[in-house]
XYZ file of C-alpha atoms in Angstrom:
623
model
C 0.000 0.000 0.000
C 2.829 2.414 0.874
C 4.481 1.646 -2.457
C 1.198 2.240 -4.307
C 0.738 5.575 -2.512
C 4.216 6.762 -3.418
C 3.652 5.947 -7.058
C 0.157 7.455 -7.167
C -0.148 11.003 -8.544
C -0.467 13.850 -6.055
C -4.004 15.236 -6.251
C -5.199 18.742 -5.446
C -8.823 19.850 -5.034
C -9.262 23.595 -5.582
C -12.621 24.739 -4.226
C -13.576 27.884 -6.098
C -12.903 28.620 -9.758
C -12.691 32.379 -9.544
C -9.651 34.495 -10.278
C -7.385 33.176 -7.516
C -8.560 29.571 -7.723
C -7.945 29.383 -11.472
C -4.454 30.918 -11.218
C -3.543 28.665 -8.299
C -4.625 25.643 -10.326
C -2.198 26.686 -13.059
C 0.696 26.944 -10.578
C -0.095 23.458 -9.191
C -0.435 21.992 -12.682
C 2.996 23.397 -13.535
C 4.350 21.109 -10.794
C 2.892 18.081 -12.479
C 0.181 17.597 -9.846
C -3.288 16.398 -10.782
C -5.609 19.339 -10.157
C -9.405 19.508 -10.125
C -11.304 22.793 -9.732
C -14.782 22.676 -8.159
C -16.834 25.808 -8.871
C -20.310 26.456 -7.442
C -21.446 28.667 -10.351
C -21.875 27.951 -14.027
C -18.951 28.114 -16.394
C -18.395 31.862 -16.768
C -17.202 31.309 -20.325
C -20.589 30.113 -21.529
C -23.062 31.622 -19.070
C -25.152 34.438 -20.505
C -24.981 36.452 -17.295
C -21.929 36.015 -15.138
C -22.675 35.864 -11.444
C -20.584 37.301 -8.680
C -19.166 40.734 -8.130
C -18.715 42.959 -11.136
C -16.639 45.869 -9.828
C -14.068 46.614 -12.505
C -10.537 45.638 -11.594
C -7.261 47.562 -11.491
C -4.285 45.296 -12.158
C -0.892 46.465 -10.962
C 2.648 45.157 -10.536
C 1.897 42.375 -8.045
C -0.824 40.825 -10.172
C 1.169 41.095 -13.390
C 4.203 39.485 -11.708
C 2.094 36.473 -10.677
C 0.599 36.040 -14.160
C 4.024 36.159 -15.763
C 5.488 33.698 -13.232
C 2.697 31.233 -14.021
C 3.221 31.695 -17.754
C -0.324 32.903 -18.462
C 0.168 36.617 -19.077
C 0.335 36.475 -22.861
C -2.957 37.433 -24.463
C -4.420 38.885 -21.285
C -1.908 41.642 -20.648
C -2.577 42.987 -24.148
C -6.115 43.914 -23.067
C -5.029 46.136 -20.170
C -5.859 49.855 -20.303
C -3.208 51.881 -18.444
C -4.426 54.546 -16.025
C -1.617 56.907 -15.079
C -3.536 58.766 -12.394
C -6.786 59.960 -10.875
C -8.972 62.486 -12.643
C -10.791 64.480 -9.972
C -14.211 65.906 -10.906
C -14.919 69.022 -8.834
C -18.329 69.051 -7.149
C -19.110 72.747 -7.756
C -17.530 73.698 -11.048
C -17.086 70.314 -12.722
C -13.450 71.246 -13.296
C -11.090 68.343 -13.938
C -7.712 67.958 -12.234
C -5.238 65.107 -12.722
C -3.227 63.502 -9.915
C -0.585 61.052 -11.130
C -0.211 57.724 -9.334
C 3.515 57.427 -9.904
C 6.444 59.747 -10.476
C 8.238 57.817 -13.223
C 5.318 57.185 -15.605
C 3.953 54.209 -13.635
C 0.328 53.247 -14.196
C -2.262 50.842 -12.898
C -4.362 49.008 -15.481
C -8.094 48.682 -15.932
C -9.249 45.183 -16.821
C -12.560 43.361 -17.000
C -13.101 40.785 -14.227
C -14.995 38.386 -16.482
C -12.316 38.528 -19.160
C -9.562 37.696 -16.654
C -11.531 34.785 -15.199
C -12.321 33.361 -18.624
C -8.678 33.573 -19.683
C -7.381 31.838 -16.563
C -9.916 29.000 -16.785
C -8.949 28.403 -20.407
C -5.252 28.408 -19.529
C -5.912 25.976 -16.680
C -7.669 23.590 -19.051
C -4.698 23.755 -21.377
C -2.565 22.646 -18.414
C -4.850 19.557 -18.083
C -6.673 20.912 -15.026
C -10.128 19.309 -14.640
C -12.908 21.905 -14.288
C -16.195 20.959 -12.637
C -19.002 23.513 -12.373
C -22.190 23.755 -10.304
C -20.498 21.909 -7.454
C -21.635 23.201 -4.049
C -19.373 22.162 -1.182
C -21.294 20.614 1.711
C -18.613 19.318 4.069
C -14.961 18.345 4.430
C -13.513 15.404 6.376
C -9.927 16.502 6.953
C -8.932 13.192 8.541
C -9.937 11.226 5.467
C -9.267 14.174 3.101
C -12.727 13.774 1.665
C -15.003 16.484 0.260
C -18.766 16.229 -0.299
C -20.398 18.242 -3.102
C -23.991 18.815 -4.107
C -24.426 18.825 -7.867
C -26.916 20.660 -10.056
C -29.324 17.705 -10.092
C -29.328 17.533 -6.278
C -27.171 14.426 -5.987
C -24.234 14.331 -3.567
C -20.823 13.122 -4.657
C -17.656 12.589 -2.635
C -14.089 12.972 -3.732
C -10.688 12.697 -2.085
C -7.580 14.827 -2.532
C -4.127 14.945 -1.010
C -4.299 18.741 -0.731
C -7.434 20.875 -0.376
C -7.270 24.536 -1.395
C -10.038 26.906 -0.337
C -10.290 29.803 -2.770
C -14.062 30.111 -2.505
C -14.351 33.759 -1.547
C -15.226 35.851 1.477
C -17.993 33.452 2.601
C -15.717 30.437 2.245
C -17.181 27.020 3.030
C -13.673 25.581 3.335
C -12.803 28.168 5.983
C -16.002 27.326 7.834
C -15.044 23.656 7.892
C -11.484 24.482 9.014
C -12.835 26.443 11.970
C -14.347 23.207 13.276
C -10.984 21.486 13.584
C -8.474 24.234 14.335
C -8.198 27.200 16.686
C -8.705 29.892 14.085
C -8.869 33.569 14.979
C -11.482 35.152 12.767
C -12.956 38.629 12.389
C -15.459 40.052 9.930
C -16.386 43.706 9.569
C -19.000 45.351 7.383
C -18.724 49.053 6.685
C -21.844 51.204 6.583
C -21.456 51.797 2.853
C -22.685 49.934 -0.189
C -22.077 50.127 -3.912
C -24.113 49.935 -7.083
C -22.696 49.547 -10.563
C -23.669 51.887 -13.384
C -22.387 52.050 -16.952
C -21.327 54.846 -19.281
C -21.769 53.864 -22.933
C -19.438 54.968 -25.739
C -20.094 58.283 -27.462
C -22.231 58.603 -30.598
C -19.056 58.226 -32.653
C -18.091 55.030 -30.804
C -15.280 56.573 -28.778
C -14.622 57.118 -25.071
C -16.604 59.958 -23.522
C -13.811 60.706 -21.011
C -10.054 60.312 -20.885
C -9.484 56.518 -20.768
C -6.022 56.808 -19.206
C -7.321 57.987 -15.851
C -9.380 56.500 -13.063
C -12.126 59.101 -12.733
C -13.269 60.042 -9.226
C -16.108 62.252 -8.045
C -15.118 62.715 -4.359
C -17.945 64.015 -2.186
C -16.491 63.576 1.330
C -18.996 61.012 2.687
C -19.499 59.196 -0.615
C -17.968 59.016 -4.071
C -18.330 57.721 -7.607
C -15.558 56.211 -9.734
C -15.285 55.207 -13.402
C -12.831 52.785 -15.074
C -12.444 52.357 -18.859
C -13.287 49.189 -20.767
C -11.877 47.935 -24.060
C -15.282 48.427 -25.787
C -14.917 52.232 -25.182
C -17.428 52.228 -22.333
C -16.786 53.004 -18.661
C -17.765 50.909 -15.666
C -19.083 53.402 -13.105
C -19.475 52.515 -9.430
C -21.277 54.629 -6.845
C -20.153 54.091 -3.232
C -22.453 55.563 -0.631
C -23.878 54.956 2.860
C -26.810 52.559 2.936
C -29.118 55.264 4.265
C -28.383 57.433 1.223
C -29.324 54.568 -1.107
C -32.491 53.901 0.852
C -33.492 57.570 0.657
C -33.617 57.467 -3.170
C -36.892 55.782 -4.085
C -38.058 57.381 -7.324
C -36.433 58.376 -10.648
C -37.108 62.021 -9.820
C -35.219 61.729 -6.522
C -32.328 59.992 -8.282
C -31.983 62.707 -10.939
C -32.233 65.443 -8.308
C -29.494 63.728 -6.307
C -27.210 63.476 -9.345
C -27.885 67.079 -10.385
C -26.756 68.149 -6.922
C -23.654 65.977 -6.598
C -22.676 64.594 -10.025
C -24.158 67.072 -12.495
C -21.405 66.645 -15.101
C -21.971 62.878 -15.248
C -25.668 62.980 -16.212
C -25.164 63.726 -19.921
C -22.375 61.137 -20.036
C -24.430 58.391 -18.396
C -27.714 59.381 -19.994
C -30.730 60.026 -17.726
C -32.711 56.991 -18.895
C -29.688 54.716 -18.764
C -28.809 55.994 -15.277
C -32.320 55.351 -13.956
C -32.369 51.855 -15.447
C -29.003 50.825 -14.000
C -29.577 52.335 -10.574
C -32.894 50.630 -9.873
C -32.116 47.370 -11.698
C -28.664 46.548 -10.361
C -28.303 45.039 -6.921
C -26.619 46.940 -4.094
C -23.477 45.247 -2.879
C -22.240 45.132 0.703
C -18.634 45.913 1.570
C -16.814 43.824 4.134
C -13.373 42.980 5.424
C -12.306 39.521 6.662
C -9.214 38.609 8.659
C -8.264 35.219 10.035
C -5.297 33.117 11.047
C -3.920 30.484 10.528
C -4.510 29.800 6.848
C -3.608 26.117 6.929
C -4.713 22.944 8.630
C -1.612 20.781 9.004
C -0.412 19.705 5.563
C -3.813 18.875 4.111
C -5.658 22.192 3.633
C -4.978 25.856 2.880
C -7.239 28.857 2.327
C -6.122 31.625 -0.007
C -7.380 34.849 -1.576
C -10.630 36.305 -0.236
C -11.235 33.140 1.739
C -8.289 34.182 3.923
C -8.418 37.978 3.703
C -11.335 39.692 2.010
C -10.933 43.455 1.759
C -12.865 46.495 0.620
C -11.995 47.516 -2.965
C -10.608 50.995 -2.342
C -6.930 50.247 -2.930
C -7.518 48.142 -6.011
C -5.505 45.321 -4.422
C -8.029 42.507 -3.933
C -7.123 40.662 -7.117
C -3.480 41.743 -6.973
C -3.101 40.471 -3.411
C -4.829 37.189 -4.300
C -2.576 36.670 -7.312
C 0.476 37.462 -5.197
C -0.783 34.848 -2.691
C -0.413 32.269 -5.457
C 3.074 33.494 -6.318
C 4.261 33.571 -2.694
C 2.869 30.068 -2.122
C 4.628 28.789 -5.232
C 7.925 30.315 -4.088
C 7.611 28.763 -0.623
C 6.722 25.368 -2.101
C 9.816 25.598 -4.293
C 11.905 26.438 -1.242
C 10.704 23.344 0.648
C 9.991 20.851 -2.148
C 12.438 21.873 -4.834
C 11.903 23.501 -8.235
C 8.860 21.876 -9.783
C 9.868 18.373 -8.754
C 7.760 15.652 -10.304
C 5.970 13.072 -8.195
C 4.535 13.235 -4.705
C 5.919 15.771 -2.229
C 7.119 14.672 1.194
C 4.278 15.092 3.724
C 6.449 16.750 6.375
C 7.966 19.184 3.915
C 4.546 20.045 2.535
C 3.214 20.769 6.014
C 6.250 22.943 6.776
C 5.664 24.859 3.559
C 1.983 25.521 4.346
C 2.805 26.597 7.886
C 5.478 28.988 6.656
C 3.080 30.450 4.105
C 0.485 31.077 6.813
C 3.006 32.828 9.067
C 4.625 34.855 6.308
C 1.513 35.928 4.443
C -0.851 36.797 7.295
C 0.834 40.082 8.380
C 0.878 41.305 4.789
C -2.739 40.324 4.160
C -3.985 42.079 7.283
C -1.910 45.149 6.418
C -3.502 45.544 2.986
C -6.946 45.047 4.511
C -6.235 48.032 6.776
C -4.734 50.088 3.960
C -7.762 49.444 1.762
C -10.083 50.636 4.510
C -8.018 53.796 5.035
C -7.833 54.573 1.330
C -11.606 55.045 1.122
C -11.246 58.227 3.163
C -8.453 59.411 0.871
C -10.410 58.756 -2.318
C -13.719 60.280 -1.250
C -12.348 63.267 0.676
C -8.600 63.796 1.135
C -7.761 64.101 -2.573
C -9.406 67.541 -2.603
C -7.594 68.974 0.436
C -4.594 71.314 0.175
C -2.797 69.386 2.910
C -2.993 66.135 0.924
C -1.810 67.871 -2.242
C 1.063 69.510 -0.394
C 2.186 66.223 1.131
C 2.032 64.526 -2.266
C 4.082 67.303 -3.846
C 6.760 67.165 -1.140
C 6.819 63.365 -1.189
C 7.071 63.333 -4.975
C 9.973 65.776 -4.931
C 11.853 63.674 -2.371
C 11.085 60.464 -4.271
C 12.536 61.896 -7.480
C 15.564 63.087 -5.544
C 16.070 59.807 -3.625
C 14.004 57.142 -5.439
C 15.277 54.209 -3.381
C 15.115 55.873 0.036
C 11.883 57.879 -0.039
C 9.160 55.746 -1.614
C 5.527 56.959 -1.461
C 3.016 54.553 0.029
C 1.049 54.184 -3.191
C 4.227 53.344 -5.069
C 5.181 50.692 -2.503
C 1.731 49.104 -2.705
C 0.953 49.308 -6.411
C 4.296 49.480 -8.220
C 6.518 47.163 -6.202
C 6.470 43.877 -4.336
C 7.557 45.383 -1.044
C 5.578 43.408 1.577
C 2.355 45.176 2.499
C 3.226 45.065 6.197
C 6.508 46.891 5.587
C 4.713 49.481 3.468
C 2.179 50.052 6.246
C 4.886 50.473 8.886
C 6.779 52.923 6.703
C 3.544 54.813 6.116
C 2.882 55.145 9.855
C 6.393 56.437 10.499
C 6.180 58.909 7.651
C 2.735 60.130 8.661
C 3.936 60.797 12.200
C 6.900 62.715 10.785
C 4.713 64.771 8.461
C 2.297 65.633 11.247
C 5.126 66.655 13.562
C 6.645 68.872 10.855
C 3.246 70.416 10.080
C 2.543 71.165 13.752
C 6.004 72.601 14.274
C 5.755 74.783 11.190
C 2.258 75.989 12.071
C 3.179 76.830 15.646
C 6.425 78.477 14.582
C 4.662 80.701 12.071
C 1.821 81.558 14.445
C 4.005 82.226 17.482
C 6.565 84.179 15.485
C 3.830 86.305 13.982
C 2.217 86.970 17.332
C 5.473 87.847 19.047
C 6.485 90.132 16.220
C 3.086 91.751 16.338
C 3.354 92.280 20.094
C 6.842 93.757 19.969
C 6.440 95.817 16.807
C 3.028 97.039 17.853
C 4.288 97.804 21.348
C 7.266 99.720 20.027
C 5.039 101.705 17.699
C 2.599 102.430 20.510
C 5.288 103.642 22.910
C 7.042 105.655 20.176
C 3.841 107.530 19.435
C 3.194 108.441 23.017
C 1.305 105.476 24.317
C 2.056 104.161 27.770
C 2.763 100.621 28.830
C -0.425 100.345 30.839
C -2.487 101.409 27.826
C -0.713 98.791 25.715
C -1.496 96.064 28.214
C -5.132 97.102 28.307
C -5.231 97.003 24.529
C -3.786 93.503 24.501
C -6.376 92.432 27.041
C -9.157 93.611 24.740
C -7.782 91.632 21.801
C -9.860 88.523 22.349
C -8.334 86.445 19.559
C -4.792 87.067 20.863
C -5.808 86.272 24.412
C -7.522 83.046 23.283
C -4.475 81.897 21.324
C -1.955 82.652 24.055
C -4.186 81.176 26.748
C -4.567 77.968 24.751
C -0.896 77.495 23.924
C 0.891 79.250 26.789
C -1.656 79.271 29.584
C -2.151 82.954 30.195
C -2.118 86.445 28.752
C 1.031 88.463 29.526
C 0.039 91.326 31.772
C 3.484 92.778 32.316
C 6.568 93.200 30.181
C 8.368 90.687 32.382
C 5.758 88.126 31.411
C 6.548 88.719 27.737
C 10.041 87.349 28.393
C 8.797 84.110 29.911
C 5.219 82.801 30.061
C 4.597 79.824 32.277
C 2.228 77.308 30.722
C -1.090 77.005 32.540
C -4.344 75.833 31.044
C -6.993 77.186 33.431
C -10.188 75.187 33.539
C -12.034 77.602 35.796
C -10.882 81.209 35.443
C -12.846 82.162 38.533
C -10.635 79.920 40.675
C -7.458 79.324 38.710
C -5.059 82.235 38.237
C -3.422 82.974 34.904
C 0.345 83.216 34.765
C 0.573 86.821 35.832
C -1.553 86.284 38.933
C 1.153 84.189 40.591
C 4.178 85.839 39.041
C 5.233 87.139 42.457
C 5.684 83.589 43.701
C 6.588 81.857 40.437
C 10.287 81.273 39.725
C 9.403 81.261 36.045
C 8.505 84.891 35.723
C 10.742 86.169 38.525
C 14.239 84.760 37.851
C 15.858 86.709 40.699
C 13.349 85.322 43.156
C 14.027 81.832 41.868
C 17.710 81.767 42.781
C 17.240 80.281 46.276
C 15.186 77.479 44.739
C 17.511 76.488 41.895
C 18.036 72.885 43.167
C 14.306 72.304 43.178
C 13.966 73.846 39.763
C 16.612 71.549 38.308
C 15.136 68.470 39.965
C 11.649 69.307 38.822
C 12.623 69.966 35.213
C 9.377 71.832 34.682
C 10.763 75.350 34.884
C 12.664 76.418 31.777
C 13.297 80.032 30.971
C 12.986 79.296 27.292
C 10.161 80.793 25.246
C 10.667 78.210 22.511
C 9.289 75.378 24.618
C 6.212 75.043 26.802
C 6.177 72.676 29.770
C 3.414 71.433 32.114
C 3.123 74.041 34.839
C 4.378 73.606 38.362
C 3.662 76.648 40.466
C 5.049 77.493 43.895
C 2.276 78.570 46.232
C 2.234 79.738 49.827
C -0.148 78.115 52.240
C -2.206 81.286 52.159
C -2.497 81.059 48.372
C -3.792 77.500 48.578
C -6.322 78.467 51.216
C -7.423 81.457 49.184
C -7.895 79.430 46.017
C -9.676 76.514 47.614
C -11.477 77.905 50.581
C -9.811 75.296 52.723
C -8.840 76.101 56.299
C -6.524 73.192 57.053
C -4.021 71.836 54.593
C -1.221 69.303 54.685
C 1.138 70.185 51.888
C 3.713 67.698 50.644
C 6.041 66.800 47.814
C 6.920 63.517 46.220
C 9.895 61.548 47.475
C 13.256 62.566 46.201
C 12.648 66.286 45.785
C 15.058 68.749 47.361
C 13.384 72.037 48.165
C 15.172 74.622 50.225
C 14.178 75.617 53.735
C 10.594 76.535 54.275
C 9.086 73.472 52.577
C 5.808 72.304 54.008
C 6.034 69.039 55.900
C 4.744 65.637 54.811
C 5.958 63.161 52.235
C 3.021 61.440 50.529
C 3.635 58.339 48.415
C 5.168 58.851 44.991
C 2.292 59.677 42.648
C 1.869 58.189 39.140
C 4.090 59.892 36.618
C 6.394 61.195 39.411
C 4.528 64.511 39.576
C 4.654 66.764 42.612
C 1.440 66.754 44.542
C -0.165 68.092 47.671
C -2.763 66.564 49.950
C -5.641 68.315 51.641
C -7.367 67.512 54.868
C -10.611 68.210 53.052
C -11.599 65.164 50.943
C -13.455 67.242 48.358
C -10.407 69.362 47.547
C -8.268 67.567 44.925
C -5.357 68.690 42.756
C -7.648 68.549 39.728
C -9.717 71.301 41.286
C -6.857 73.574 40.359
C -5.760 72.160 37.046
C -5.260 68.604 35.712
C -1.888 69.679 34.291
C -0.838 71.721 37.299
C 1.436 70.098 39.871
C 1.496 72.135 43.105
C 4.434 72.548 45.397
C 3.855 74.265 48.764
C 6.166 76.534 50.716
C 5.717 78.455 53.955
């Protein structure tokens, strides 16, 4: 029996004959394995109406690399329509503006889903892959490696396979069966948006009605519409919108009014009658994201494509990621089993290969699921903002200057095979850097302008006979200046000494909490000479810095009388945290070290807490 098994061909059952299943079957057939594809739907090559999702696809570098590695790119790649960038349709004026995807003439490619699927099934047949349609999976016995299918006539058939591949989509039956026998972590998330497909026919002369080398976007902040070109000179148009917006449109009149408000320039291109027909005839599609791990069960089963990581379509990476799954799996199988070795693979090596694939691919799959979710916000809203455009311009300049060191996120995802997880990490680091630079620049400009205004205006005022007291009163009346300084520095300067150094206080209750100038007589910050006896405490505390370029959480020095006056308390026990070194005159008591090593005081009155003064204010008491 063992000898018979070793000489028997290695069999693979691929459940799901969609894009990923068909390509995976080709890769397995290239190894000389006997492959059978079981598809629940009709043969898409002969069916009058193809079932399944019909969102147009954007093929990029990862998908093309997988097709070429499998040897099935010829014939299909000739049908691709390159799209070098986004064409933004303005909501108010209808003005068009182009935003390139790449910086060295890179492009993504529009392609018809049905055409790709038909091509891959035909190529699989040429590789002697057996295709069986209208086969609904009922159950899997992983111990016996047996699958049960319900056929079109209602009969149930059973088949066995050495390796079971689940490429049966987001609602995978294979994944469901795996969850019965393995500890699989699984999450599924629907977003509160749906889509409906519309179509834009060719012009009266049989040509494209819009530029075919762009992906057209109508961004409207909470929803959007996109259009991708087809080889028959039409456009596939998809409207993405919250469910409640779809449900609110119930009549043709409401639909046309909605489009006149938000997509006025598209109505003559779509045609009013054609628009009404498509909108009310075509089914709304839900949008969901699926994550799970692990992807394998021992050495007998593996899920791949949407069965392992379904994602929303906003990065155009669903097909590309699924095709790259096939390529990564093939590379790992080659690593463990050798380059397309004929015959049966070793069971232990096969299991090691599937386990490595699951560990290696999961972080990348989850990363692109997150990136796809984030990109919806960019497409429907961010592309119109000046901040986004500025970042893209700066990033593009740096990428041209240092193409291997500064790589934009979109370039990493769509025009390279850099792992998705690495691209996501680089994106997070770069976003944090950009935000820090933007905040620093904004604060620097604002603070510099305010200080210059204060000093120049003050000098002008005094030169023309104004007094200092009048200037301070004028500043007090300038509400916008007071609001800005109070927010960022904690108080309005009420003396020229305070202009040199402003201690940072954020008063929550102006009736109780003093601004900086109210405690300047006891604050080392605004009275440097007075602070000299307390220099050790200042250095230990590290809160006081006579440096207008930096703002620190405030620590004020109060007398007992000040505390009583502010709180209404009559008995107080003032203390400091362990390790501080105040000079003579420090109030007694050493309470336990508080969280964050902040100075604190304690009151005999239970209702009187430090937060009554200020959550950011650490209080230090002196006699």
